[in-house]
Tab-separated table of C-alpha atoms in Angstrom:
chain	number	residue	atom	x	y	z
A	1	MET	CA	36.907	6.378	15.916
A	2	ILE	CA	33.524	5.747	16.223
A	3	ASP	CA	31.121	8.659	16.488
A	4	SER	CA	26.832	6.942	15.665
A	5	SER	CA	25.837	10.146	15.243
A	6	PRO	CA	24.843	11.579	11.501
A	7	SER	CA	27.779	15.198	12.147
A	8	ASN	CA	29.420	15.949	14.758
A	9	PRO	CA	30.583	19.408	13.781
A	10	SER	CA	33.683	19.595	16.148
A	11	THR	CA	34.917	17.670	13.993
A	12	PRO	CA	34.763	18.216	10.750
A	13	ASN	CA	37.477	16.821	8.305
A	14	ARG	CA	38.007	13.773	10.394
A	15	GLU	CA	37.111	10.088	9.016
A	16	ARG	CA	34.192	8.764	11.290
A	17	PHE	CA	33.149	4.864	11.685
A	18	VAL	CA	29.566	5.134	11.079
A	19	PRO	CA	28.357	1.802	11.095
A	20	LEU	CA	23.715	2.863	10.467
A	21	ALA	CA	24.568	5.610	7.329
A	22	GLY	CA	27.257	2.022	5.834
A	23	LEU	CA	23.502	0.302	6.974
A	24	LEU	CA	20.975	2.859	5.372
A	25	ALA	CA	23.069	2.813	2.220
A	26	VAL	CA	23.045	-0.224	2.114
A	27	LEU	CA	19.471	-1.215	1.805
A	28	LEU	CA	18.794	1.866	-0.930
A	29	PRO	CA	21.789	3.004	-3.592
A	30	GLY	CA	21.936	7.474	-1.853
A	31	LEU	CA	19.684	6.995	1.617
A	32	GLY	CA	23.547	6.733	3.836
A	33	HIS	CA	24.493	10.138	2.225
A	34	VAL	CA	20.716	10.968	3.107
A	35	TYR	CA	20.913	10.383	6.778
A	36	LEU	CA	24.705	12.161	6.881
A	37	ARG	CA	22.275	15.577	6.119
A	38	GLU	CA	24.234	15.494	2.839
A	39	THR	CA	21.326	15.652	0.810
A	40	TRP	CA	21.956	15.848	-2.952
A	41	ARG	CA	24.948	13.759	-2.801
A	42	GLY	CA	22.207	10.939	-1.498
A	43	VAL	CA	20.006	12.313	-4.310
A	44	GLY	CA	23.106	12.240	-7.342
A	45	VAL	CA	23.582	8.181	-6.047
A	46	ALA	CA	20.500	7.651	-5.430
A	47	VAL	CA	20.245	9.032	-9.827
A	48	GLY	CA	23.456	7.720	-10.869
A	49	VAL	CA	22.927	3.368	-9.148
A	50	LEU	CA	19.557	3.199	-9.927
A	51	GLY	CA	19.181	4.821	-12.569
A	52	LEU	CA	22.588	2.586	-14.293
A	53	PHE	CA	21.023	-0.213	-12.875
A	54	PHE	CA	17.951	-0.044	-13.996
A	55	GLY	CA	18.796	1.562	-17.705
A	56	GLY	CA	20.612	-1.733	-18.625
A	57	ILE	CA	17.116	-3.532	-17.908
A	58	LEU	CA	15.658	-1.881	-20.228
A	59	ILE	CA	19.093	-1.447	-22.255
A	60	GLY	CA	19.309	-5.935	-22.482
A	61	GLY	CA	15.092	-6.787	-21.116
A	62	ILE	CA	14.831	-8.418	-17.065
A	63	ASP	CA	17.163	-11.208	-18.730
A	64	VAL	CA	20.669	-8.489	-17.212
A	65	VAL	CA	19.483	-10.404	-13.292
A	66	ASP	CA	19.776	-13.794	-13.933
A	67	SER	CA	21.231	-15.513	-10.713
A	68	LYS	CA	21.566	-18.773	-12.326
A	69	GLU	CA	22.776	-17.992	-15.498
A	70	ASP	CA	24.570	-15.178	-14.968
A	71	ARG	CA	25.872	-16.006	-11.963
A	72	ILE	CA	29.061	-14.133	-11.727
A	73	TRP	CA	27.311	-10.350	-13.448
A	74	PHE	CA	25.018	-11.572	-10.443
A	75	PHE	CA	28.053	-10.692	-7.620
A	76	GLY	CA	28.468	-6.682	-8.840
A	77	GLN	CA	24.655	-6.167	-9.401
A	78	ALA	CA	23.620	-7.666	-5.687
A	79	LEU	CA	26.278	-5.294	-4.124
A	80	VAL	CA	23.083	-2.418	-5.551
A	81	GLY	CA	20.888	-3.816	-2.440
A	82	PRO	CA	17.424	-5.510	-1.393
A	83	VAL	CA	16.386	-3.843	-5.579
A	84	ALA	CA	19.104	-6.269	-7.584
A	85	PHE	CA	17.312	-9.482	-5.317
A	86	ALA	CA	13.310	-8.492	-5.396
A	87	VAL	CA	14.210	-7.889	-9.145
A	88	ASP	CA	16.449	-11.395	-9.692
A	89	ARG	CA	13.372	-13.175	-8.162
A	90	TYR	CA	10.779	-11.635	-9.467
A	91	HIS	CA	12.708	-13.079	-12.370
A	92	GLN	CA	13.076	-16.112	-11.825
A	93	SER	CA	9.847	-17.039	-10.857
A	94	ARG	CA	7.334	-15.445	-13.101
A	95	PHE	CA	9.875	-15.101	-16.396
A	96	LYS	CA	10.706	-18.929	-16.213
A	97	ALA	CA	10.307	-22.029	-17.158
A	98	TYR	CA	10.760	-26.138	-16.721
A	99	GLU	CA	10.810	-27.866	-20.055
A	100	VAL	CA	8.943	-29.896	-20.203
A	101	GLY	CA	9.675	-33.533	-17.979
A	102	GLN	CA	12.781	-31.780	-17.195
A	103	ARG	CA	12.832	-31.075	-13.624
A	104	GLN	CA	16.195	-30.022	-13.282
A	105	ARG	CA	16.230	-25.969	-14.280
A	106	ARG	CA	14.447	-23.013	-15.706
A	107	ARG	CA	15.099	-21.555	-18.269
A	108	THR	CA	14.235	-17.843	-20.954
A	109	GLY	CA	11.804	-19.152	-23.181
A	110	ASN	CA	11.203	-18.970	-27.046
A	111	PRO	CA	10.056	-17.389	-29.694
A	112	GLY	CA	6.831	-20.256	-30.071
A	113	GLU	CA	6.576	-21.457	-26.309
A	114	LEU	CA	3.847	-21.029	-23.394
A	115	ARG	CA	3.898	-20.441	-19.791
A	116	GLU	CA	1.389	-22.332	-18.437
A	117	ARG	CA	1.332	-24.296	-15.538
A	118	ASN	CA	1.357	-27.787	-15.048
A	119	PRO	CA	-1.449	-31.355	-13.130
A	120	GLN	CA	1.265	-30.578	-10.742
A	121	GLY	CA	1.340	-26.986	-9.861
A	122	VAL	CA	5.208	-26.287	-11.553
A	123	TRP	CA	5.263	-24.251	-14.693
A	124	ILE	CA	6.263	-25.712	-17.993
A	125	TRP	CA	6.699	-24.240	-21.217
A	126	LYS	CA	4.065	-25.784	-23.621
A	127	GLN	CA	4.711	-25.266	-28.174
A	128	SER	CA	2.135	-22.649	-29.294
A	129	PRO	CA	2.767	-21.822	-32.890
A	130	GLY	CA	2.690	-18.014	-33.202
A	131	ALA	CA	3.305	-17.062	-29.224
A	132	MET	CA	5.239	-15.140	-27.863
A	133	PRO	CA	7.224	-16.310	-24.130
A	134	PRO	CA	7.060	-13.547	-21.624
A	135	ASN	CA	10.578	-11.672	-21.779
A	136	SER	CA	13.255	-12.179	-24.885
A	137	LYS	CA	16.675	-13.778	-24.069
A	138	SER	CA	18.953	-10.735	-25.414
A	139	LEU	CA	22.047	-11.373	-26.432
A	140	GLY	CA	25.015	-9.832	-28.379
A	141	HIS	CA	25.691	-7.048	-28.075
A	142	VAL	CA	22.717	-5.354	-26.343
A	143	ASN	CA	23.088	-8.118	-23.752
A	144	GLU	CA	26.560	-6.828	-23.206
A	145	ILE	CA	26.442	-2.985	-22.316
A	146	GLY	CA	22.828	-4.090	-20.217
A	147	THR	CA	24.525	-6.456	-18.205
A	148	LEU	CA	27.405	-4.122	-17.801
A	149	ALA	CA	25.180	-0.797	-16.990
A	150	ALA	CA	23.572	-2.949	-14.371
A	151	THR	CA	26.908	-4.599	-12.622
A	152	ILE	CA	28.963	-1.272	-12.674
A	153	ALA	CA	25.498	0.617	-10.708
A	154	GLY	CA	26.934	-2.042	-8.099
A	155	MET	CA	30.287	-1.253	-7.676
A	156	LEU	CA	29.717	2.759	-7.615
A	157	ASN	CA	27.578	1.355	-3.884
A	158	LEU	CA	29.914	-0.161	-3.097
A	159	ILE	CA	31.852	2.569	-2.608
A	160	ALA	CA	28.859	4.548	-1.867
A	161	ILE	CA	28.810	2.193	1.301
A	162	LEU	CA	31.942	3.200	1.848
A	163	ASP	CA	32.196	6.665	1.649
A	164	ALA	CA	28.807	6.883	4.487
A	165	LEU	CA	29.982	4.286	6.204
A	166	PHE	CA	34.047	6.084	7.110
A	167	HIS	CA	32.080	9.374	6.155
A	168	ARG	CA	33.773	12.899	6.338
A	169	GLN	CA	32.468	16.623	7.004
A	170	THR	CA	34.814	17.761	4.192
A	171	ARG	CA	36.249	17.023	0.509
A	172	VAL	CA	40.236	17.882	-0.588
A	173	GLU	CA	38.913	19.341	-4.278
A	174	ILE	CA	41.717	20.054	-6.833
A	175	PRO	CA	42.393	23.441	-5.665
A	176	PRO	CA	42.227	24.975	-10.177
A	177	PRO	CA	45.686	25.789	-11.548
A	178	LYS	CA	46.777	29.427	-11.355
A	179	GLU	CA	46.872	32.105	-13.840
A	180	PRO	CA	50.142	33.514	-14.203
A	181	ASP	CA	50.615	37.047	-13.001
B	1	MET	CA	15.279	2.761	-32.980
B	2	LEU	CA	14.754	4.626	-36.213
B	3	PHE	CA	17.864	3.712	-37.233
B	4	ALA	CA	16.911	0.300	-36.233
B	5	ILE	CA	13.897	0.518	-38.637
B	6	ALA	CA	15.666	1.627	-41.671
B	7	HIS	CA	18.628	-0.451	-41.979
B	8	CYS	CA	16.792	-3.711	-40.310
B	9	PRO	CA	14.971	-6.319	-43.919
B	10	LEU	CA	11.458	-6.987	-42.822
B	11	PRO	CA	9.765	-9.540	-41.919
B	12	ILE	CA	9.113	-12.786	-44.337
B	13	ALA	CA	6.028	-12.797	-45.541
B	14	SER	CA	5.542	-16.150	-44.290
B	15	SER	CA	7.151	-16.307	-41.133
B	16	PRO	CA	4.530	-15.982	-37.840
B	17	LEU	CA	7.586	-14.389	-35.597
B	18	PRO	CA	7.951	-10.973	-35.992
B	19	ILE	CA	12.540	-11.529	-36.497
B	20	PRO	CA	14.278	-9.022	-34.781
B	21	HIS	CA	15.299	-6.836	-34.553
B	22	SER	CA	13.228	-5.869	-37.920
B	23	PRO	CA	10.350	-2.882	-37.520
B	24	LEU	CA	7.666	-6.176	-36.085
B	25	PHE	CA	10.338	-6.048	-33.309
B	26	THR	CA	11.363	-2.930	-32.354
B	27	LEU	CA	6.619	-1.617	-32.356
B	28	ALA	CA	6.149	-4.892	-30.406
B	29	TRP	CA	8.788	-4.059	-27.683
B	30	ARG	CA	7.951	-4.918	-24.394
B	31	PRO	CA	10.378	-2.194	-22.151
B	32	MET	CA	12.641	-4.065	-19.616
B	33	LEU	CA	11.142	-7.323	-20.792
B	34	ASP	CA	12.860	-7.337	-24.107
B	35	PRO	CA	16.160	-5.590	-25.307
B	36	LEU	CA	16.042	-2.899	-27.138
B	37	PRO	CA	15.396	-2.908	-31.345
B	38	VAL	CA	18.620	-0.544	-31.315
B	39	ALA	CA	20.364	-3.150	-33.647
B	40	GLY	CA	23.492	-0.875	-34.991
B	41	ALA	CA	23.077	1.677	-33.493
B	42	TRP	CA	24.532	0.136	-30.386
B	43	PRO	CA	27.691	2.684	-29.836
B	44	LEU	CA	25.310	5.230	-28.972
B	45	LEU	CA	24.467	3.048	-25.319
B	46	LEU	CA	27.283	3.836	-24.467
B	47	ILE	CA	27.270	7.868	-24.158
B	48	PRO	CA	23.754	6.598	-21.512
B	49	LEU	CA	26.489	4.881	-19.523
B	50	SER	CA	29.831	7.224	-19.318
B	51	LEU	CA	26.556	9.468	-18.151
B	52	GLY	CA	25.556	7.117	-15.279
B	53	ILE	CA	28.419	6.369	-13.499
B	54	SER	CA	29.630	10.267	-13.670
B	55	ILE	CA	26.200	10.909	-11.568
B	56	ALA	CA	27.241	8.324	-9.210
B	57	TYR	CA	30.831	8.843	-8.590
B	58	LYS	CA	30.944	12.753	-9.264
B	59	ALA	CA	28.201	12.811	-6.168
B	60	VAL	CA	31.112	11.089	-4.071
B	61	ARG	CA	33.910	12.228	-4.981
B	62	VAL	CA	32.914	16.472	-5.133
B	63	GLY	CA	33.010	18.987	-2.556
B	64	SER	CA	30.232	20.611	-4.067
B	65	ILE	CA	26.307	20.849	-5.379
B	66	GLY	CA	27.490	23.881	-7.689
B	67	SER	CA	30.789	21.889	-9.069
B	68	TYR	CA	28.738	19.014	-9.178
B	69	PRO	CA	27.410	19.419	-13.053
B	70	LYS	CA	29.871	20.675	-13.879
B	71	ALA	CA	32.518	18.122	-13.155
B	72	VAL	CA	29.687	15.272	-14.106
B	73	LEU	CA	29.653	16.666	-17.443
B	74	VAL	CA	33.729	16.409	-17.887
B	75	MET	CA	33.968	13.290	-16.210
B	76	THR	CA	31.864	11.685	-19.580
B	77	THR	CA	33.153	13.496	-22.181
B	78	GLN	CA	36.035	12.401	-20.716
B	79	ILE	CA	34.589	8.747	-20.811
B	80	VAL	CA	32.977	9.084	-24.060
B	81	LEU	CA	36.746	10.302	-26.059
B	82	ALA	CA	39.121	7.798	-24.437
B	83	MET	CA	36.278	5.365	-25.505
B	84	ILE	CA	36.507	6.310	-29.186
B	85	ALA	CA	40.492	6.572	-28.978
B	86	MET	CA	41.235	3.212	-27.792
B	87	GLY	CA	38.578	2.300	-30.641
B	88	ILE	CA	40.782	3.666	-32.695
B	89	VAL	CA	43.398	2.217	-31.676
B	90	ALA	CA	42.731	-1.098	-31.875
B	91	ASN	CA	40.420	-0.560	-35.403
B	92	LEU	CA	44.288	0.171	-35.856
B	93	PHE	CA	46.041	-2.604	-34.674
B	94	VAL	CA	43.282	-4.946	-36.626
B	95	ARG	CA	44.546	-3.063	-39.567
B	96	PHE	CA	47.633	-2.787	-39.801
B	97	VAL	CA	50.042	-4.136	-36.887
B	98	LEU	CA	48.421	-7.261	-36.896
B	99	PRO	CA	48.519	-8.314	-40.547
B	100	VAL	CA	52.617	-7.558	-40.004
B	101	VAL	CA	53.124	-9.847	-36.909
B	102	ILE	CA	50.821	-12.302	-37.919
B	103	PRO	CA	51.366	-12.683	-41.785
B	104	VAL	CA	47.892	-13.719	-43.751
B	105	SER	CA	48.235	-15.778	-46.996
B	106	PRO	CA	45.797	-14.733	-49.725
């Protein structure tokens, strides 16, 4: 059944296909439910998904969102929507640079390296004792948990996108167990 | 953070750079750019992780906003307790079952 209107009181418990709500949910977590006039649900999705995504970055640093070096994980993180692509783009362009004399792959800087432009306008790492690069590569458990949090955020947002796309006006809740008389 | 300061070695005086997880490194932490200097306290990160999962999942699942906070708390507790239980089981397996299955000569 196709019904693009945000609410249809005549069919309260039937599943409705709402493409615009799905599209809005893809653009920003929770926006699809706000469009469906379930604001508290949309706010819950936004707080949960964006909290996990940016919480993951807070735990592991911006290094946890990396489409070049952690491609498989980024597939999951990309489900957060344009926010994930913006963070990755910012990471790739503002924090990485090439090895001197190499143009194959950009990488995160190590302690004692300074990021600067060469005469051709290409960002390279230059040895500079005492310097700290613009960000640090995260390792070990902190990297694992940060990456996991950002990826789970994307997977939860997929659930929210599908819920907004195939929307039900009311939810079936499991009733509490009856007390014996 | 206090745990990290209390349990980590002091930086070497001759080193020009702060050593990761040292007090100096903790003070120089740049949020969102550097990893969180939690050192050995990393298992505690399970709690905010579980809370975030519960907030997002229960927002989609529960029927009314009235039952939402309780559902979030219950799910967070369930995840944390289940992870602790699995950690204990894995620990017992490695300590007691694995040496029987694969004996290690002294």
